[in-house]
Amino acid sequence: MDFADSETMTVTPPHVSEIPGAGIPGTEEKLQNWQIDRSRAPIATKIVIAGGFGVGKTTFVGSVSEITPLQTEALMTQASEDVDDLGATPEKLTTTVAMDFGRITLESDLVLYLFGTPGQQRFWFMWDDLMRGAIGAVVMADTRRLEDSFPALDYFESLGLPYVVAVNHFEGTPLYGPDDVRDALSVSPGIPVVTMDARQRVTVVDALLALVGHAVDVSPE
Amino acid sequence: MTGGSGRGARRPARVRPYSLTGGRTRSGHVLLVETFVASLEPADGPVDGPGDPVPTGTPGTRMLPEIRAIIELCRRMRSVAEVSAMLKIPLGVVRVLLSDLADQGKIRVYGTGRGPGQPDRALLERVLVGLRRL
Ligand SMILES: Nc1nc2c(ncn2[C@@H]2O[C@H](COP(=O)(O)OP(=O)(O)OP(=O)(O)O)[C@@H](O)[C@H]2O)c(=O)[nH]1
Ligand SMILES: [Mg+2]
């Protein structure tokens, strides 16, 4: 986005009074102590939840988040010279990409954000921005459509970022073992593959533990 | 792209990012999605203090509702993503507004509390311990 683009500056947010909980104590979900104390901020960490369309990313985030998952939008401007059939319409096209996220306060001074990537896989650059400083990624897979996970796997593999594969098992579908899934996805033996149910908090936490444990294992020193 | 039948069917060839600058805005603030920000105004004071009006006749006038909303919301510690989501302002726009507000001394950018790049082992261990306690 061009910061000087007037188009992007005419967005009209709702007035404060219309925003649930905005700045009004008591109307918001339970406030954490670090939200009230403005003398210092906690440490912010983040994990990205990736995977194909409808694989359960939003469900995953919602199962562990201390807040109802929030959605944020990024407005993208497509430079006209990159679009070859614009012809007589040289104005820029804008596209909105939605991304949802949740939050877990792990300690009074340590917060973990979970970002669900947008399904559209052409927005790689947005992932670049998101991945900066991230602990790593949980790549969700549905055994009925394993190929949907390939773009995300390729992306994290190429960046050299820690990731794990989390097979979101939908009941009534065949249950494959982690090794079968690893083979089918050609994921190297060093990458953890876990089976989970995005609706069950305990298995979601296990998937996060697998990722952070793996990130520790591959971290230098 | 060939074979497209008009704007609706055509897949965009390439989309430009709102940021290729490592999260750094024009005036140098690093505003990642998880970066913490908060207002420098007192918790229950006026949004616009005396002698501190938004100048009229500048682009700031047009932005007043957004700016007021951000300052109000940031009476609590917020991440950039939370400001964007709660006020329904796209991330890229929120980053510009927050950067301007930081320049004007109305909000403080606290950062992420960690170094740039991958979190170090000690931080990862802390996250691990925190997750195990859930
Ligand atoms: N049975 C079953 N249903 C699930 C599971 N996880 C998610 N679902 C359902 O699958 C549907 C899609 O889940 P979402 O969490 O919205 O998937 P998503 O990856 O966020 O989808 P997009 O953002 O559209 O790509 C929803 O109706 C969920 O309730 C699961 O583990 N088991
Ligand atoms: Mg979703």
Short mmCIF file of C-alpha atoms and ligand atoms in Angstrom, two decimals:
data_model
loop_
_atom_site.label_atom_id
_atom_site.label_comp_id
_atom_site.label_asym_id
_atom_site.label_seq_id
_atom_site.Cartn_x
_atom_site.Cartn_y
_atom_site.Cartn_z
CA MET A 1 0.00 0.00 0.00
CA ASP A 2 1.24 3.41 -0.86
CA PHE A 3 1.06 5.43 2.32
CA ALA A 4 0.31 8.58 0.37
CA ASP A 5 -2.54 6.97 -1.51
CA SER A 6 -5.55 9.11 -0.70
CA GLU A 7 -7.78 6.16 -1.46
CA THR A 8 -6.55 4.41 1.61
CA MET A 9 -7.16 7.43 3.82
CA THR A 10 -10.90 7.72 3.31
CA VAL A 11 -11.75 4.62 5.28
CA THR A 12 -14.39 5.55 7.82
CA PRO A 13 -14.27 3.56 11.01
CA PRO A 14 -17.28 3.41 13.29
CA HIS A 15 -17.50 6.07 15.97
CA VAL A 16 -16.08 5.08 19.29
CA SER A 17 -19.53 4.82 20.84
CA GLU A 18 -20.44 2.10 18.33
CA ILE A 19 -17.41 -0.02 19.06
CA PRO A 20 -18.15 -2.71 21.61
CA GLY A 21 -15.92 -2.20 24.58
CA ALA A 22 -13.72 0.44 23.02
CA GLY A 23 -12.13 2.32 25.87
CA ILE A 24 -15.15 1.68 28.06
CA PRO A 25 -14.15 -0.36 31.10
CA GLY A 26 -16.46 -3.22 31.92
CA THR A 27 -17.87 -3.68 28.45
CA GLU A 28 -14.86 -5.53 27.20
CA GLU A 29 -13.87 -9.12 27.70
CA LYS A 30 -11.88 -9.65 30.88
CA LEU A 31 -9.04 -7.17 30.89
CA GLN A 32 -5.58 -8.50 31.53
CA ASN A 33 -3.42 -6.61 34.00
CA TRP A 34 -0.91 -5.73 31.29
CA GLN A 35 -3.65 -3.94 29.36
CA ILE A 36 -4.25 -1.59 32.25
CA ASP A 37 -0.64 -0.87 33.19
CA ARG A 38 0.72 1.49 30.58
CA SER A 39 4.05 1.96 32.32
CA ARG A 40 5.41 -1.10 30.58
CA ALA A 41 4.35 -3.53 27.88
CA PRO A 42 4.63 -7.31 27.94
CA ILE A 43 6.76 -9.24 25.49
CA ALA A 44 4.78 -10.02 22.33
CA THR A 45 5.26 -13.30 20.50
CA LYS A 46 3.31 -14.80 17.63
CA ILE A 47 2.59 -18.06 15.88
CA VAL A 48 1.02 -18.34 12.44
CA ILE A 49 -1.71 -20.90 11.72
CA ALA A 50 -1.70 -21.80 8.04
CA GLY A 51 -3.36 -24.33 5.77
CA GLY A 52 -5.88 -24.66 2.99
CA PHE A 53 -9.35 -23.24 2.74
CA GLY A 54 -11.72 -24.51 5.43
CA VAL A 55 -9.15 -26.72 7.16
CA GLY A 56 -10.02 -25.34 10.59
CA LYS A 57 -7.65 -22.40 11.14
CA THR A 58 -10.25 -20.11 12.70
CA THR A 59 -11.56 -22.94 14.87
CA PHE A 60 -8.01 -23.64 16.05
CA VAL A 61 -7.44 -20.02 17.05
CA GLY A 62 -10.83 -19.78 18.77
CA SER A 63 -10.19 -22.92 20.84
CA VAL A 64 -7.28 -21.43 22.78
CA SER A 65 -7.74 -17.69 22.52
CA GLU A 66 -8.63 -15.74 25.66
CA ILE A 67 -10.53 -13.27 23.48
CA THR A 68 -13.15 -13.98 20.84
CA PRO A 69 -11.00 -14.09 17.70
CA LEU A 70 -10.73 -10.71 16.06
CA GLN A 71 -10.50 -10.05 12.38
CA THR A 72 -8.27 -7.51 10.77
CA GLU A 73 -8.13 -6.45 7.18
CA ALA A 74 -5.28 -5.42 4.99
CA LEU A 75 -6.08 -3.34 1.98
CA MET A 76 -3.85 -4.17 -0.92
CA THR A 77 -3.19 -2.00 -3.90
CA GLN A 78 -2.30 -3.79 -7.07
CA ALA A 79 0.06 -1.75 -9.15
CA SER A 80 -1.51 -1.38 -12.55
CA GLU A 81 1.66 -2.19 -14.47
CA ASP A 82 1.54 -5.67 -13.04
CA VAL A 83 -1.91 -6.34 -14.38
CA ASP A 84 -1.72 -7.02 -18.07
CA ASP A 85 -5.33 -6.71 -19.14
CA LEU A 86 -6.23 -3.43 -17.52
CA GLY A 87 -6.02 -1.67 -20.86
CA ALA A 88 -7.96 1.55 -20.68
CA THR A 89 -8.55 1.41 -16.92
CA PRO A 90 -5.24 2.43 -15.43
CA GLU A 91 -6.58 3.06 -11.92
CA LYS A 92 -5.30 0.86 -9.18
CA LEU A 93 -7.29 -2.11 -8.00
CA THR A 94 -7.59 -2.76 -4.33
CA THR A 95 -8.15 -6.10 -2.69
CA THR A 96 -9.02 -6.75 0.90
CA VAL A 97 -7.56 -9.72 2.70
CA ALA A 98 -8.99 -10.71 6.05
CA MET A 99 -6.92 -12.40 8.71
CA ASP A 100 -8.16 -13.53 12.08
CA PHE A 101 -6.23 -13.73 15.28
CA GLY A 102 -6.48 -14.63 18.93
CA ARG A 103 -4.42 -13.99 22.04
CA ILE A 104 -3.14 -15.93 25.03
CA THR A 105 -1.60 -14.20 28.05
CA LEU A 106 1.01 -16.76 29.09
CA GLU A 107 2.45 -14.73 31.93
CA SER A 108 1.84 -11.25 33.29
CA ASP A 109 4.59 -10.02 30.96
CA LEU A 110 4.36 -12.52 28.08
CA VAL A 111 1.65 -12.57 25.43
CA LEU A 112 1.24 -14.96 22.51
CA TYR A 113 -0.75 -13.99 19.43
CA LEU A 114 -2.07 -16.60 17.01
CA PHE A 115 -2.64 -15.40 13.47
CA GLY A 116 -4.71 -17.41 11.01
CA THR A 117 -3.49 -16.74 7.51
CA PRO A 118 -5.96 -15.83 4.82
CA GLY A 119 -6.94 -18.74 2.61
CA GLN A 120 -5.95 -17.03 -0.62
CA GLN A 121 -2.52 -18.32 -1.33
CA ARG A 122 -1.46 -15.62 -3.73
CA PHE A 123 -0.96 -13.17 -0.89
CA TRP A 124 2.45 -14.48 0.01
CA PHE A 125 3.90 -11.08 0.74
CA MET A 126 1.38 -10.61 3.50
CA TRP A 127 2.75 -13.72 5.09
CA ASP A 128 6.24 -12.27 4.85
CA ASP A 129 5.15 -9.32 6.95
CA LEU A 130 3.31 -11.58 9.35
CA MET A 131 6.16 -14.06 9.71
CA ARG A 132 8.71 -11.44 10.69
CA GLY A 133 9.80 -12.40 14.20
CA ALA A 134 7.28 -15.24 14.47
CA ILE A 135 8.09 -18.35 16.51
CA GLY A 136 6.96 -20.43 13.55
CA ALA A 137 3.89 -21.90 11.93
CA VAL A 138 1.37 -24.65 12.46
CA VAL A 139 0.41 -25.95 9.01
CA MET A 140 -3.00 -27.59 9.28
CA ALA A 141 -3.89 -30.45 6.99
CA ASP A 142 -7.11 -32.30 6.19
CA THR A 143 -6.41 -35.88 5.09
CA ARG A 144 -9.15 -35.63 2.45
CA ARG A 145 -7.30 -32.76 0.78
CA LEU A 146 -3.67 -33.03 1.75
CA GLU A 147 -2.57 -31.23 -1.40
CA ASP A 148 -4.17 -28.04 -0.06
CA SER A 149 -1.32 -27.85 2.45
CA PHE A 150 1.44 -27.95 -0.15
CA PRO A 151 1.70 -24.19 -0.75
CA ALA A 152 2.02 -23.45 2.97
CA LEU A 153 4.54 -26.25 3.48
CA ASP A 154 6.62 -25.05 0.53
CA TYR A 155 6.49 -21.51 1.83
CA PHE A 156 7.74 -22.28 5.35
CA GLU A 157 10.25 -24.78 4.04
CA SER A 158 11.72 -22.18 1.69
CA LEU A 159 11.91 -19.56 4.44
CA GLY A 160 13.59 -22.03 6.76
CA LEU A 161 11.08 -21.19 9.49
CA PRO A 162 10.16 -23.71 12.17
CA TYR A 163 6.84 -25.40 11.40
CA VAL A 164 4.87 -28.47 12.35
CA VAL A 165 2.07 -30.26 10.53
CA ALA A 166 -1.20 -30.56 12.47
CA VAL A 167 -3.63 -33.03 10.94
CA ASN A 168 -7.09 -31.75 11.80
CA HIS A 169 -9.09 -34.92 11.99
CA PHE A 170 -12.70 -34.57 10.95
CA GLU A 171 -14.70 -37.48 12.40
CA GLY A 172 -16.05 -39.92 9.85
CA THR A 173 -12.96 -39.51 7.71
CA PRO A 174 -10.19 -42.10 7.62
CA LEU A 175 -7.66 -41.66 10.40
CA TYR A 176 -4.13 -41.90 9.08
CA GLY A 177 -1.09 -42.17 11.28
CA PRO A 178 1.41 -39.30 11.43
CA ASP A 179 3.95 -41.32 9.44
CA ASP A 180 1.48 -41.93 6.62
CA VAL A 181 0.75 -38.22 6.48
CA ARG A 182 4.44 -37.37 6.61
CA ASP A 183 5.06 -39.66 3.63
CA ALA A 184 2.11 -38.31 1.67
CA LEU A 185 3.28 -34.74 2.26
CA SER A 186 6.99 -35.55 1.77
CA VAL A 187 7.76 -33.81 5.03
CA SER A 188 11.21 -34.54 6.37
CA PRO A 189 11.59 -36.76 9.46
CA GLY A 190 12.69 -33.83 11.61
CA ILE A 191 9.35 -32.06 11.27
CA PRO A 192 6.78 -33.02 13.92
CA VAL A 193 3.43 -34.25 12.61
CA VAL A 194 0.59 -34.28 15.14
CA THR A 195 -3.04 -35.34 14.90
CA MET A 196 -5.56 -33.05 16.55
CA ASP A 197 -9.10 -31.76 16.61
CA ALA A 198 -9.29 -28.02 16.21
CA ARG A 199 -12.38 -27.90 18.41
CA GLN A 200 -10.59 -29.46 21.37
CA ARG A 201 -8.47 -27.07 23.32
CA VAL A 202 -6.17 -29.69 24.76
CA THR A 203 -5.17 -30.99 21.33
CA VAL A 204 -4.71 -27.45 20.04
CA VAL A 205 -2.38 -26.70 22.95
CA ASP A 206 -0.49 -29.91 22.14
CA ALA A 207 -0.02 -28.72 18.55
CA LEU A 208 1.34 -25.41 19.82
CA LEU A 209 3.65 -27.23 22.23
CA ALA A 210 4.92 -29.38 19.37
CA LEU A 211 5.75 -26.26 17.38
CA VAL A 212 7.47 -24.34 20.17
CA GLY A 213 9.37 -27.46 21.24
CA HIS A 214 10.52 -27.90 17.66
CA ALA A 215 11.51 -24.23 17.47
CA VAL A 216 13.64 -24.71 20.59
CA ASP A 217 15.26 -27.80 19.06
CA VAL A 218 16.27 -26.01 15.86
CA SER A 219 17.23 -22.73 17.50
CA PRO A 220 20.96 -21.95 17.49
CA GLU A 221 23.27 -22.64 20.45
CA MET B 1 -2.99 -13.07 -17.40
CA THR B 2 -4.56 -14.68 -20.43
CA GLY B 3 -7.96 -16.25 -20.74
CA GLY B 4 -9.61 -13.93 -18.22
CA SER B 5 -13.12 -12.83 -19.10
CA GLY B 6 -13.29 -9.41 -17.52
CA ARG B 7 -12.38 -8.06 -14.10
CA GLY B 8 -14.31 -10.57 -12.05
CA ALA B 9 -12.80 -13.68 -13.58
CA ARG B 10 -9.24 -12.48 -13.94
CA ARG B 11 -6.79 -13.45 -11.28
CA PRO B 12 -4.59 -10.51 -10.36
CA ALA B 13 -1.15 -11.04 -11.78
CA ARG B 14 0.71 -9.76 -8.80
CA VAL B 15 -0.35 -7.81 -5.77
CA ARG B 16 1.82 -5.21 -4.13
CA PRO B 17 2.42 -5.37 -0.44
CA TYR B 18 1.51 -2.52 1.84
CA SER B 19 4.90 -2.91 3.35
CA LEU B 20 8.19 -4.16 2.05
CA THR B 21 10.03 -2.25 4.69
CA GLY B 22 10.23 -4.74 7.50
CA GLY B 23 7.32 -3.25 9.34
CA ARG B 24 9.04 0.12 9.49
CA THR B 25 6.88 3.09 8.64
CA ARG B 26 8.11 6.17 6.82
CA SER B 27 8.98 7.95 10.02
CA GLY B 28 10.86 4.95 11.35
CA HIS B 29 8.48 3.27 13.79
CA VAL B 30 8.48 -0.49 13.68
CA LEU B 31 4.83 -1.47 13.80
CA LEU B 32 4.41 -5.20 13.42
CA VAL B 33 0.98 -6.74 13.95
CA GLU B 34 1.89 -7.68 17.52
CA THR B 35 3.68 -4.42 18.43
CA PHE B 36 2.20 -2.84 21.55
CA VAL B 37 1.02 0.76 21.60
CA ALA B 38 -0.85 2.91 24.12
CA SER B 39 -1.99 6.49 24.46
CA LEU B 40 0.12 8.94 26.38
CA GLU B 41 -3.06 10.71 27.56
CA PRO B 42 -4.18 10.06 31.14
CA ALA B 43 -6.56 7.13 31.54
CA ASP B 44 -9.63 9.31 32.04
CA GLY B 45 -8.45 12.65 30.72
CA PRO B 46 -9.69 14.42 27.64
CA VAL B 47 -8.69 12.99 24.29
CA ASP B 48 -7.63 16.42 23.09
CA GLY B 49 -5.97 18.30 25.89
CA PRO B 50 -6.13 22.11 26.08
CA GLY B 51 -3.61 23.80 23.85
CA ASP B 52 -3.28 20.60 21.94
CA PRO B 53 -5.95 20.78 19.28
CA VAL B 54 -5.70 19.05 15.96
CA PRO B 55 -4.84 21.94 13.63
CA THR B 56 -7.67 22.90 11.32
CA GLY B 57 -7.20 23.08 7.61
CA THR B 58 -4.74 20.21 7.61
CA PRO B 59 -5.33 16.61 6.62
CA GLY B 60 -5.58 15.95 10.35
CA THR B 61 -9.03 17.50 10.43
CA ARG B 62 -10.38 14.88 8.08
CA MET B 63 -8.81 12.16 10.17
CA LEU B 64 -10.19 13.33 13.49
CA PRO B 65 -12.74 10.53 14.02
CA GLU B 66 -10.17 7.82 13.38
CA ILE B 67 -7.56 9.56 15.48
CA ARG B 68 -9.92 10.11 18.39
CA ALA B 69 -11.02 6.50 18.19
CA ILE B 70 -7.43 5.26 18.28
CA ILE B 71 -6.46 7.46 21.22
CA GLU B 72 -9.58 6.37 23.08
CA LEU B 73 -9.00 2.68 22.42
CA CYS B 74 -5.34 2.94 23.35
CA ARG B 75 -6.11 4.03 26.90
CA ARG B 76 -5.50 0.33 27.29
CA MET B 77 -2.37 -1.37 26.03
CA ARG B 78 -3.18 -2.67 22.53
CA SER B 79 -1.38 -4.43 19.75
CA VAL B 80 -1.43 -2.93 16.26
CA ALA B 81 -3.63 -5.83 15.11
CA GLU B 82 -6.09 -5.19 17.94
CA VAL B 83 -6.39 -1.51 17.03
CA SER B 84 -7.01 -2.48 13.41
CA ALA B 85 -9.58 -5.15 14.23
CA MET B 86 -11.47 -3.28 16.97
CA LEU B 87 -11.78 -0.08 14.96
CA LYS B 88 -12.23 -1.87 11.63
CA ILE B 89 -9.42 0.10 10.03
CA PRO B 90 -7.22 -1.86 7.60
CA LEU B 91 -3.81 -2.73 9.00
CA GLY B 92 -1.85 -0.58 6.59
CA VAL B 93 -3.92 2.50 7.39
CA VAL B 94 -3.69 1.90 11.12
CA ARG B 95 0.07 1.68 10.87
CA VAL B 96 0.23 5.07 9.18
CA LEU B 97 -2.10 6.67 11.71
CA LEU B 98 -0.25 5.17 14.68
CA SER B 99 3.05 6.31 13.25
CA ASP B 100 1.73 9.87 12.91
CA LEU B 101 0.29 9.79 16.43
CA ALA B 102 3.61 8.59 17.77
CA ASP B 103 5.36 11.47 16.01
CA GLN B 104 2.89 13.86 17.63
CA GLY B 105 3.56 12.39 21.06
CA LYS B 106 -0.01 11.16 21.45
CA ILE B 107 0.75 7.49 21.56
CA ARG B 108 3.77 5.53 22.66
CA VAL B 109 5.14 2.63 20.67
CA TYR B 110 6.30 0.05 23.21
CA GLY B 111 7.46 -2.46 20.65
CA THR B 112 7.50 -6.22 21.08
CA GLY B 113 9.98 -6.49 23.93
CA ARG B 114 12.18 -8.86 21.94
CA GLY B 115 14.98 -8.43 19.48
CA PRO B 116 14.50 -8.40 15.73
CA GLY B 117 14.37 -11.71 13.92
CA GLN B 118 13.61 -15.13 15.35
CA PRO B 119 12.87 -15.26 19.07
CA ASP B 120 15.90 -16.54 20.98
CA ARG B 121 16.01 -19.82 22.83
CA ALA B 122 15.39 -18.30 26.24
CA LEU B 123 12.19 -16.66 25.04
CA LEU B 124 11.05 -19.84 23.30
CA GLU B 125 11.59 -21.74 26.56
CA ARG B 126 9.44 -19.23 28.40
CA VAL B 127 6.65 -19.64 25.85
CA LEU B 128 6.93 -23.41 26.21
CA VAL B 129 6.58 -23.18 29.99
CA GLY B 130 3.61 -20.84 29.61
CA LEU B 131 1.84 -23.17 27.17
CA ARG B 132 2.40 -26.18 29.42
CA ARG B 133 0.58 -24.37 32.20
CA LEU B 134 -2.56 -23.83 30.10
N1 LIG C 1 -15.86 -32.18 12.52
C1 LIG C 1 -14.94 -31.22 12.61
N2 LIG C 1 -15.25 -30.03 12.11
C2 LIG C 1 -14.32 -29.05 12.19
C3 LIG C 1 -13.06 -29.25 12.78
N3 LIG C 1 -12.35 -28.12 12.68
C4 LIG C 1 -13.13 -27.24 12.04
N4 LIG C 1 -14.33 -27.79 11.75
C5 LIG C 1 -15.43 -27.16 11.03
O1 LIG C 1 -14.98 -26.94 9.71
C6 LIG C 1 -15.46 -25.70 9.20
C7 LIG C 1 -14.29 -24.83 8.75
O2 LIG C 1 -13.51 -24.48 9.89
P1 LIG C 1 -12.78 -23.05 9.99
O3 LIG C 1 -12.12 -23.03 11.30
O4 LIG C 1 -13.70 -21.93 9.65
O5 LIG C 1 -11.71 -23.21 8.84
P2 LIG C 1 -10.71 -22.11 8.26
O6 LIG C 1 -9.45 -22.82 7.94
O7 LIG C 1 -10.63 -20.96 9.18
O8 LIG C 1 -11.46 -21.70 6.94
P3 LIG C 1 -11.10 -20.47 5.96
O9 LIG C 1 -10.70 -19.31 6.82
O10 LIG C 1 -12.38 -20.24 5.22
O11 LIG C 1 -10.00 -20.96 5.07
C8 LIG C 1 -16.27 -25.08 10.32
O12 LIG C 1 -17.63 -25.37 10.09
C9 LIG C 1 -15.78 -25.80 11.57
O13 LIG C 1 -16.76 -25.88 12.56
C10 LIG C 1 -12.79 -30.54 13.33
O14 LIG C 1 -11.72 -30.80 13.88
N5 LIG C 1 -13.76 -31.50 13.21
MG MG C 2 -10.92 -18.89 8.79
#
